[in-house]
């Protein structure tokens, strides 16, 4: 297995998520529910920590999508592997993603969810790699902006490994 070097520490992630959670809470009227939709698999850990930093008005659901293929040209084609259990009509929805890279996955997902008549749709991403963007996509809450490097950990994988690291790391080849 390749070795990893820490890019964003566990403490820095936890600190940032507390700040993000407070920001999100402040942006919605106190009496209204917030429905968080995590994108599997990468978004699971961010979701778990984010909701624990939020108040009881939070509900959540999960969906799984396949990205457009490994190392091939990005077509923007996204396949839904697991759809939501919940109806989004009239709800405040926040999509919770691990990383926005080209933006193609998010762009597709946002359109898909907006078509389900939610009251609002926002997006929270732990990481953003703006240098890689292929499509303009709105991300309302960003944990950290990083350079164009392939990262793993905290939900993010390389060939399904390293998702369990409690920090974000760069693989040393
Ligand atoms: P998109 O290119 O913005 O559509 O991102 C598609 C997906 O690629 C993300 O949700 C991640 O699951 C994955 N991805 C993008 N960059 C990285 C990375 O640096 N490490 C691991 N997965 C990544
Ligand atoms: Mg993802």
PDB file of C-alpha atoms and ligand atoms in Angstrom:
ATOM      1  CA  UNK A   1       0.000   0.000   0.000  1.00  0.00           C
ATOM      2  CA  UNK A   2       1.224   3.500  -0.771  1.00  0.00           C
ATOM      3  CA  UNK A   3       1.994   5.824   2.099  1.00  0.00           C
ATOM      4  CA  UNK A   4      -0.078   8.882   2.790  1.00  0.00           C
ATOM      5  CA  UNK A   5       0.818  12.342   3.986  1.00  0.00           C
ATOM      6  CA  UNK A   6      -1.661  14.481   5.844  1.00  0.00           C
ATOM      7  CA  UNK A   7      -3.005  17.472   3.933  1.00  0.00           C
ATOM      8  CA  UNK A   8      -5.827  18.496   6.293  1.00  0.00           C
ATOM      9  CA  UNK A   9      -5.710  17.225   9.862  1.00  0.00           C
ATOM     10  CA  UNK A  10      -8.554  15.636  11.787  1.00  0.00           C
ATOM     11  CA  UNK A  11      -8.610  18.612  14.171  1.00  0.00           C
ATOM     12  CA  UNK A  12      -8.812  21.121  11.324  1.00  0.00           C
ATOM     13  CA  UNK A  13     -11.673  19.200   9.683  1.00  0.00           C
ATOM     14  CA  UNK A  14     -13.647  19.000  12.927  1.00  0.00           C
ATOM     15  CA  UNK A  15     -13.102  22.686  13.647  1.00  0.00           C
ATOM     16  CA  UNK A  16     -14.200  23.694  10.163  1.00  0.00           C
ATOM     17  CA  UNK A  17     -17.324  21.523  10.293  1.00  0.00           C
ATOM     18  CA  UNK A  18     -18.440  23.191  13.529  1.00  0.00           C
ATOM     19  CA  UNK A  19     -18.140  26.559  11.833  1.00  0.00           C
ATOM     20  CA  UNK A  20     -20.005  25.345   8.742  1.00  0.00           C
ATOM     21  CA  UNK A  21     -22.792  23.853  10.856  1.00  0.00           C
ATOM     22  CA  UNK A  22     -23.255  27.141  12.694  1.00  0.00           C
ATOM     23  CA  UNK A  23     -23.316  29.001   9.399  1.00  0.00           C
ATOM     24  CA  UNK A  24     -25.938  26.664   7.952  1.00  0.00           C
ATOM     25  CA  UNK A  25     -28.125  26.911  11.067  1.00  0.00           C
ATOM     26  CA  UNK A  26     -27.994  30.692  10.861  1.00  0.00           C
ATOM     27  CA  UNK A  27     -29.031  30.741   7.193  1.00  0.00           C
ATOM     28  CA  UNK A  28     -32.406  29.030   7.757  1.00  0.00           C
ATOM     29  CA  UNK A  29     -35.317  30.306   9.836  1.00  0.00           C
ATOM     30  CA  UNK A  30     -35.142  28.599  13.255  1.00  0.00           C
ATOM     31  CA  UNK A  31     -38.563  26.988  12.911  1.00  0.00           C
ATOM     32  CA  UNK A  32     -37.855  25.289   9.585  1.00  0.00           C
ATOM     33  CA  UNK A  33     -36.477  21.816   9.033  1.00  0.00           C
ATOM     34  CA  UNK A  34     -33.363  21.147   7.000  1.00  0.00           C
ATOM     35  CA  UNK A  35     -33.139  17.941   4.972  1.00  0.00           C
ATOM     36  CA  UNK A  36     -29.593  16.792   4.254  1.00  0.00           C
ATOM     37  CA  UNK A  37     -28.947  14.501   1.302  1.00  0.00           C
ATOM     38  CA  UNK A  38     -25.540  12.812   1.336  1.00  0.00           C
ATOM     39  CA  UNK A  39     -24.035  11.511  -1.862  1.00  0.00           C
ATOM     40  CA  UNK A  40     -22.617   8.036  -1.293  1.00  0.00           C
ATOM     41  CA  UNK A  41     -20.136   6.799  -0.776  1.00  0.00           C
ATOM     42  CA  UNK A  42     -17.750   9.705  -0.404  1.00  0.00           C
ATOM     43  CA  UNK A  43     -20.118  11.984   1.494  1.00  0.00           C
ATOM     44  CA  UNK A  44     -20.886   9.636   4.377  1.00  0.00           C
ATOM     45  CA  UNK A  45     -18.275  10.818   6.853  1.00  0.00           C
ATOM     46  CA  UNK A  46     -18.805  14.524   6.240  1.00  0.00           C
ATOM     47  CA  UNK A  47     -22.553  13.940   6.680  1.00  0.00           C
ATOM     48  CA  UNK A  48     -22.024  12.076   9.954  1.00  0.00           C
ATOM     49  CA  UNK A  49     -19.944  14.844  11.499  1.00  0.00           C
ATOM     50  CA  UNK A  50     -21.993  17.701  10.033  1.00  0.00           C
ATOM     51  CA  UNK A  51     -25.331  16.467  11.383  1.00  0.00           C
ATOM     52  CA  UNK A  52     -23.836  15.862  14.828  1.00  0.00           C
ATOM     53  CA  UNK A  53     -22.820  19.513  14.894  1.00  0.00           C
ATOM     54  CA  UNK A  54     -26.369  20.617  14.026  1.00  0.00           C
ATOM     55  CA  UNK A  55     -29.640  20.920  15.934  1.00  0.00           C
ATOM     56  CA  UNK A  56     -32.570  18.485  16.131  1.00  0.00           C
ATOM     57  CA  UNK A  57     -34.387  20.036  13.195  1.00  0.00           C
ATOM     58  CA  UNK A  58     -32.189  18.070  10.799  1.00  0.00           C
ATOM     59  CA  UNK A  59     -33.436  15.092   8.794  1.00  0.00           C
ATOM     60  CA  UNK A  60     -31.355  13.114   6.349  1.00  0.00           C
ATOM     61  CA  UNK A  61     -31.340  10.797   3.390  1.00  0.00           C
ATOM     62  CA  UNK A  62     -28.779   9.186   1.123  1.00  0.00           C
ATOM     63  CA  UNK A  63     -28.349   8.609  -2.555  1.00  0.00           C
ATOM     64  CA  UNK A  64     -25.694   6.869  -4.585  1.00  0.00           C
ATOM     65  CA  UNK A  65     -24.538   7.857  -8.033  1.00  0.00           C
ATOM     66  CA  UNK A  66     -21.910   6.495 -10.354  1.00  0.00           C
ATOM     67  CA  UNK A  67     -19.479   9.051 -11.632  1.00  0.00           C
ATOM     68  CA  UNK A  68     -18.856   9.234 -15.311  1.00  0.00           C
ATOM     69  CA  UNK A  69     -16.174   6.535 -15.412  1.00  0.00           C
ATOM     70  CA  UNK A  70     -12.620   6.195 -14.228  1.00  0.00           C
ATOM     71  CA  UNK A  71      -9.980   8.024 -16.223  1.00  0.00           C
ATOM     72  CA  UNK A  72     -12.224   8.454 -19.225  1.00  0.00           C
ATOM     73  CA  UNK A  73     -13.560  11.627 -20.743  1.00  0.00           C
ATOM     74  CA  UNK A  74     -16.147  13.315 -18.597  1.00  0.00           C
ATOM     75  CA  UNK A  75     -19.440  13.212 -20.368  1.00  0.00           C
ATOM     76  CA  UNK A  76     -21.464  14.573 -17.501  1.00  0.00           C
ATOM     77  CA  UNK A  77     -23.441  11.361 -17.546  1.00  0.00           C
ATOM     78  CA  UNK A  78     -24.337  10.331 -14.039  1.00  0.00           C
ATOM     79  CA  UNK A  79     -26.241   7.205 -13.177  1.00  0.00           C
ATOM     80  CA  UNK A  80     -28.402   7.031 -10.065  1.00  0.00           C
ATOM     81  CA  UNK A  81     -27.568   3.767  -8.295  1.00  0.00           C
ATOM     82  CA  UNK A  82     -29.679   4.401  -5.211  1.00  0.00           C
ATOM     83  CA  UNK A  83     -32.379   7.030  -5.155  1.00  0.00           C
ATOM     84  CA  UNK A  84     -33.773   8.846  -2.114  1.00  0.00           C
ATOM     85  CA  UNK A  85     -36.386   7.300   0.161  1.00  0.00           C
ATOM     86  CA  UNK A  86     -37.825  10.727   0.924  1.00  0.00           C
ATOM     87  CA  UNK A  87     -40.018  13.132  -0.990  1.00  0.00           C
ATOM     88  CA  UNK A  88     -38.376  16.552  -1.370  1.00  0.00           C
ATOM     89  CA  UNK A  89     -41.502  18.575  -2.026  1.00  0.00           C
ATOM     90  CA  UNK A  90     -41.587  21.770   0.017  1.00  0.00           C
ATOM     91  CA  UNK A  91     -38.411  20.971   1.941  1.00  0.00           C
ATOM     92  CA  UNK A  92     -35.127  22.802   2.406  1.00  0.00           C
ATOM     93  CA  UNK A  93     -32.573  20.435   0.897  1.00  0.00           C
ATOM     94  CA  UNK A  94     -28.814  20.508   1.279  1.00  0.00           C
ATOM     95  CA  UNK A  95     -26.744  18.182  -0.882  1.00  0.00           C
ATOM     96  CA  UNK A  96     -23.739  16.922   1.082  1.00  0.00           C
ATOM     97  CA  UNK A  97     -20.785  15.935  -1.092  1.00  0.00           C
ATOM     98  CA  UNK A  98     -17.203  14.971  -0.389  1.00  0.00           C
ATOM     99  CA  UNK A  99     -15.587  17.019  -3.143  1.00  0.00           C
ATOM    100  CA  UNK A 100     -16.442  19.149  -6.143  1.00  0.00           C
ATOM    101  CA  UNK A 101     -13.902  18.480  -8.831  1.00  0.00           C
ATOM    102  CA  UNK A 102     -15.085  18.968 -12.439  1.00  0.00           C
ATOM    103  CA  UNK A 103     -18.508  19.827 -11.051  1.00  0.00           C
ATOM    104  CA  UNK A 104     -20.263  17.449 -13.439  1.00  0.00           C
ATOM    105  CA  UNK A 105     -21.714  15.161 -10.768  1.00  0.00           C
ATOM    106  CA  UNK A 106     -23.065  18.031  -8.712  1.00  0.00           C
ATOM    107  CA  UNK A 107     -24.423  19.863 -11.715  1.00  0.00           C
ATOM    108  CA  UNK A 108     -26.440  16.813 -12.681  1.00  0.00           C
ATOM    109  CA  UNK A 109     -27.606  16.135  -9.135  1.00  0.00           C
ATOM    110  CA  UNK A 110     -28.715  19.680  -8.478  1.00  0.00           C
ATOM    111  CA  UNK A 111     -30.876  19.643 -11.603  1.00  0.00           C
ATOM    112  CA  UNK A 112     -32.337  16.286 -10.657  1.00  0.00           C
ATOM    113  CA  UNK A 113     -33.260  17.392  -7.141  1.00  0.00           C
ATOM    114  CA  UNK A 114     -34.549  20.826  -8.161  1.00  0.00           C
ATOM    115  CA  UNK A 115     -37.051  19.077 -10.432  1.00  0.00           C
ATOM    116  CA  UNK A 116     -38.651  17.495  -7.340  1.00  0.00           C
ATOM    117  CA  UNK A 117     -40.175  20.767  -6.118  1.00  0.00           C
ATOM    118  CA  UNK A 118     -38.128  21.372  -2.963  1.00  0.00           C
ATOM    119  CA  UNK A 119     -38.470  24.709  -1.175  1.00  0.00           C
ATOM    120  CA  UNK A 120     -34.745  25.275  -1.700  1.00  0.00           C
ATOM    121  CA  UNK A 121     -31.642  23.366  -2.742  1.00  0.00           C
ATOM    122  CA  UNK A 122     -28.176  24.245  -1.510  1.00  0.00           C
ATOM    123  CA  UNK A 123     -24.928  22.342  -1.591  1.00  0.00           C
ATOM    124  CA  UNK A 124     -22.241  21.669   1.003  1.00  0.00           C
ATOM    125  CA  UNK A 125     -18.889  20.189  -0.062  1.00  0.00           C
ATOM    126  CA  UNK A 126     -16.049  19.390   2.262  1.00  0.00           C
ATOM    127  CA  UNK A 127     -13.504  20.050  -0.479  1.00  0.00           C
ATOM    128  CA  UNK A 128     -13.334  22.037  -3.691  1.00  0.00           C
ATOM    129  CA  UNK A 129     -10.734  21.836  -6.465  1.00  0.00           C
ATOM    130  CA  UNK A 130     -11.598  24.941  -8.528  1.00  0.00           C
ATOM    131  CA  UNK A 131      -8.710  24.395 -10.967  1.00  0.00           C
ATOM    132  CA  UNK A 132     -10.483  21.283 -12.277  1.00  0.00           C
ATOM    133  CA  UNK A 133     -13.913  22.783 -12.853  1.00  0.00           C
ATOM    134  CA  UNK A 134     -15.538  22.019 -16.216  1.00  0.00           C
ATOM    135  CA  UNK A 135     -18.966  23.358 -15.488  1.00  0.00           C
ATOM    136  CA  UNK A 136     -20.019  26.304 -13.359  1.00  0.00           C
ATOM    137  CA  UNK A 137     -21.793  24.929 -10.342  1.00  0.00           C
ATOM    138  CA  UNK A 138     -23.077  26.689  -7.239  1.00  0.00           C
ATOM    139  CA  UNK A 139     -21.586  25.443  -3.971  1.00  0.00           C
ATOM    140  CA  UNK A 140     -22.976  27.313  -0.989  1.00  0.00           C
ATOM    141  CA  UNK A 141     -20.809  25.831   1.762  1.00  0.00           C
ATOM    142  CA  UNK A 142     -17.204  24.763   1.158  1.00  0.00           C
ATOM    143  CA  UNK A 143     -15.011  23.250   3.858  1.00  0.00           C
ATOM    144  CA  UNK A 144     -11.634  23.712   2.222  1.00  0.00           C
ATOM    145  CA  UNK A 145     -10.409  24.823  -1.188  1.00  0.00           C
ATOM    146  CA  UNK A 146      -7.467  22.714  -2.320  1.00  0.00           C
ATOM    147  CA  UNK A 147      -5.046  22.566  -5.215  1.00  0.00           C
ATOM    148  CA  UNK A 148      -5.312  20.066  -8.039  1.00  0.00           C
ATOM    149  CA  UNK A 149      -4.057  16.999  -6.187  1.00  0.00           C
ATOM    150  CA  UNK A 150      -5.693  13.631  -5.796  1.00  0.00           C
ATOM    151  CA  UNK A 151      -6.694  13.259  -2.177  1.00  0.00           C
ATOM    152  CA  UNK A 152      -7.999  10.399  -0.066  1.00  0.00           C
ATOM    153  CA  UNK A 153      -9.439   9.913   3.384  1.00  0.00           C
ATOM    154  CA  UNK A 154     -12.449  11.154   5.289  1.00  0.00           C
ATOM    155  CA  UNK A 155     -14.804   9.381   2.858  1.00  0.00           C
ATOM    156  CA  UNK A 156     -12.676   9.810  -0.263  1.00  0.00           C
ATOM    157  CA  UNK A 157     -11.138   6.709  -1.800  1.00  0.00           C
ATOM    158  CA  UNK A 158      -8.531   5.431  -4.159  1.00  0.00           C
ATOM    159  CA  UNK A 159      -9.828   2.100  -5.532  1.00  0.00           C
ATOM    160  CA  UNK A 160     -12.203   1.901  -2.537  1.00  0.00           C
ATOM    161  CA  UNK A 161      -9.413   2.237   0.013  1.00  0.00           C
ATOM    162  CA  UNK A 162      -8.530   4.967   2.524  1.00  0.00           C
ATOM    163  CA  UNK A 163     -12.135   6.097   3.058  1.00  0.00           C
ATOM    164  CA  UNK A 164     -11.743   5.447   6.784  1.00  0.00           C
ATOM    165  CA  UNK A 165      -8.876   7.862   7.407  1.00  0.00           C
ATOM    166  CA  UNK A 166     -10.073  10.581   9.813  1.00  0.00           C
ATOM    167  CA  UNK A 167      -8.036  13.181   7.900  1.00  0.00           C
ATOM    168  CA  UNK A 168      -7.469  14.202   4.258  1.00  0.00           C
ATOM    169  CA  UNK A 169      -4.244  12.890   2.772  1.00  0.00           C
ATOM    170  CA  UNK A 170      -2.268  12.882  -0.429  1.00  0.00           C
ATOM    171  CA  UNK A 171      -1.018   9.536  -1.722  1.00  0.00           C
ATOM    172  CA  UNK A 172       2.737   9.311  -2.101  1.00  0.00           C
ATOM    173  CA  UNK A 173       3.399   7.070  -5.095  1.00  0.00           C
TER     174      UNK A 173
HETATM  175  P1  LIG B   1     -16.807  15.684 -10.219  1.00  0.00           P
HETATM  176  O1  LIG B   1     -15.607  15.597 -11.133  1.00  0.00           O
HETATM  177  O2  LIG B   1     -16.910  17.054  -9.605  1.00  0.00           O
HETATM  178  O3  LIG B   1     -18.052  15.254 -10.917  1.00  0.00           O
HETATM  179  O4  LIG B   1     -16.536  14.671  -9.027  1.00  0.00           O
HETATM  180  C1  LIG B   1     -16.893  13.335  -9.122  1.00  0.00           C
HETATM  181  C2  LIG B   1     -16.418  12.512  -7.972  1.00  0.00           C
HETATM  182  O5  LIG B   1     -15.058  12.162  -8.216  1.00  0.00           O
HETATM  183  C3  LIG B   1     -16.388  13.131  -6.581  1.00  0.00           C
HETATM  184  O6  LIG B   1     -17.637  13.144  -5.932  1.00  0.00           O
HETATM  185  C4  LIG B   1     -15.435  12.180  -5.890  1.00  0.00           C
HETATM  186  O7  LIG B   1     -16.116  11.030  -5.447  1.00  0.00           O
HETATM  187  C5  LIG B   1     -14.456  11.845  -7.007  1.00  0.00           C
HETATM  188  N1  LIG B   1     -13.218  12.637  -6.847  1.00  0.00           N
HETATM  189  C6  LIG B   1     -12.886  13.801  -7.416  1.00  0.00           C
HETATM  190  N2  LIG B   1     -11.660  14.216  -7.013  1.00  0.00           N
HETATM  191  C7  LIG B   1     -11.225  13.276  -6.145  1.00  0.00           C
HETATM  192  C8  LIG B   1     -10.019  13.128  -5.352  1.00  0.00           C
HETATM  193  O8  LIG B   1      -9.089  13.958  -5.344  1.00  0.00           O
HETATM  194  N3  LIG B   1      -9.965  12.006  -4.576  1.00  0.00           N
HETATM  195  C9  LIG B   1     -10.938  11.069  -4.544  1.00  0.00           C
HETATM  196  N4  LIG B   1     -12.072  11.169  -5.245  1.00  0.00           N
HETATM  197  C10 LIG B   1     -12.209  12.260  -6.043  1.00  0.00           C
HETATM  198 MG1  LIG B   2     -18.579  11.857  -4.563  1.00  0.00          MG
END
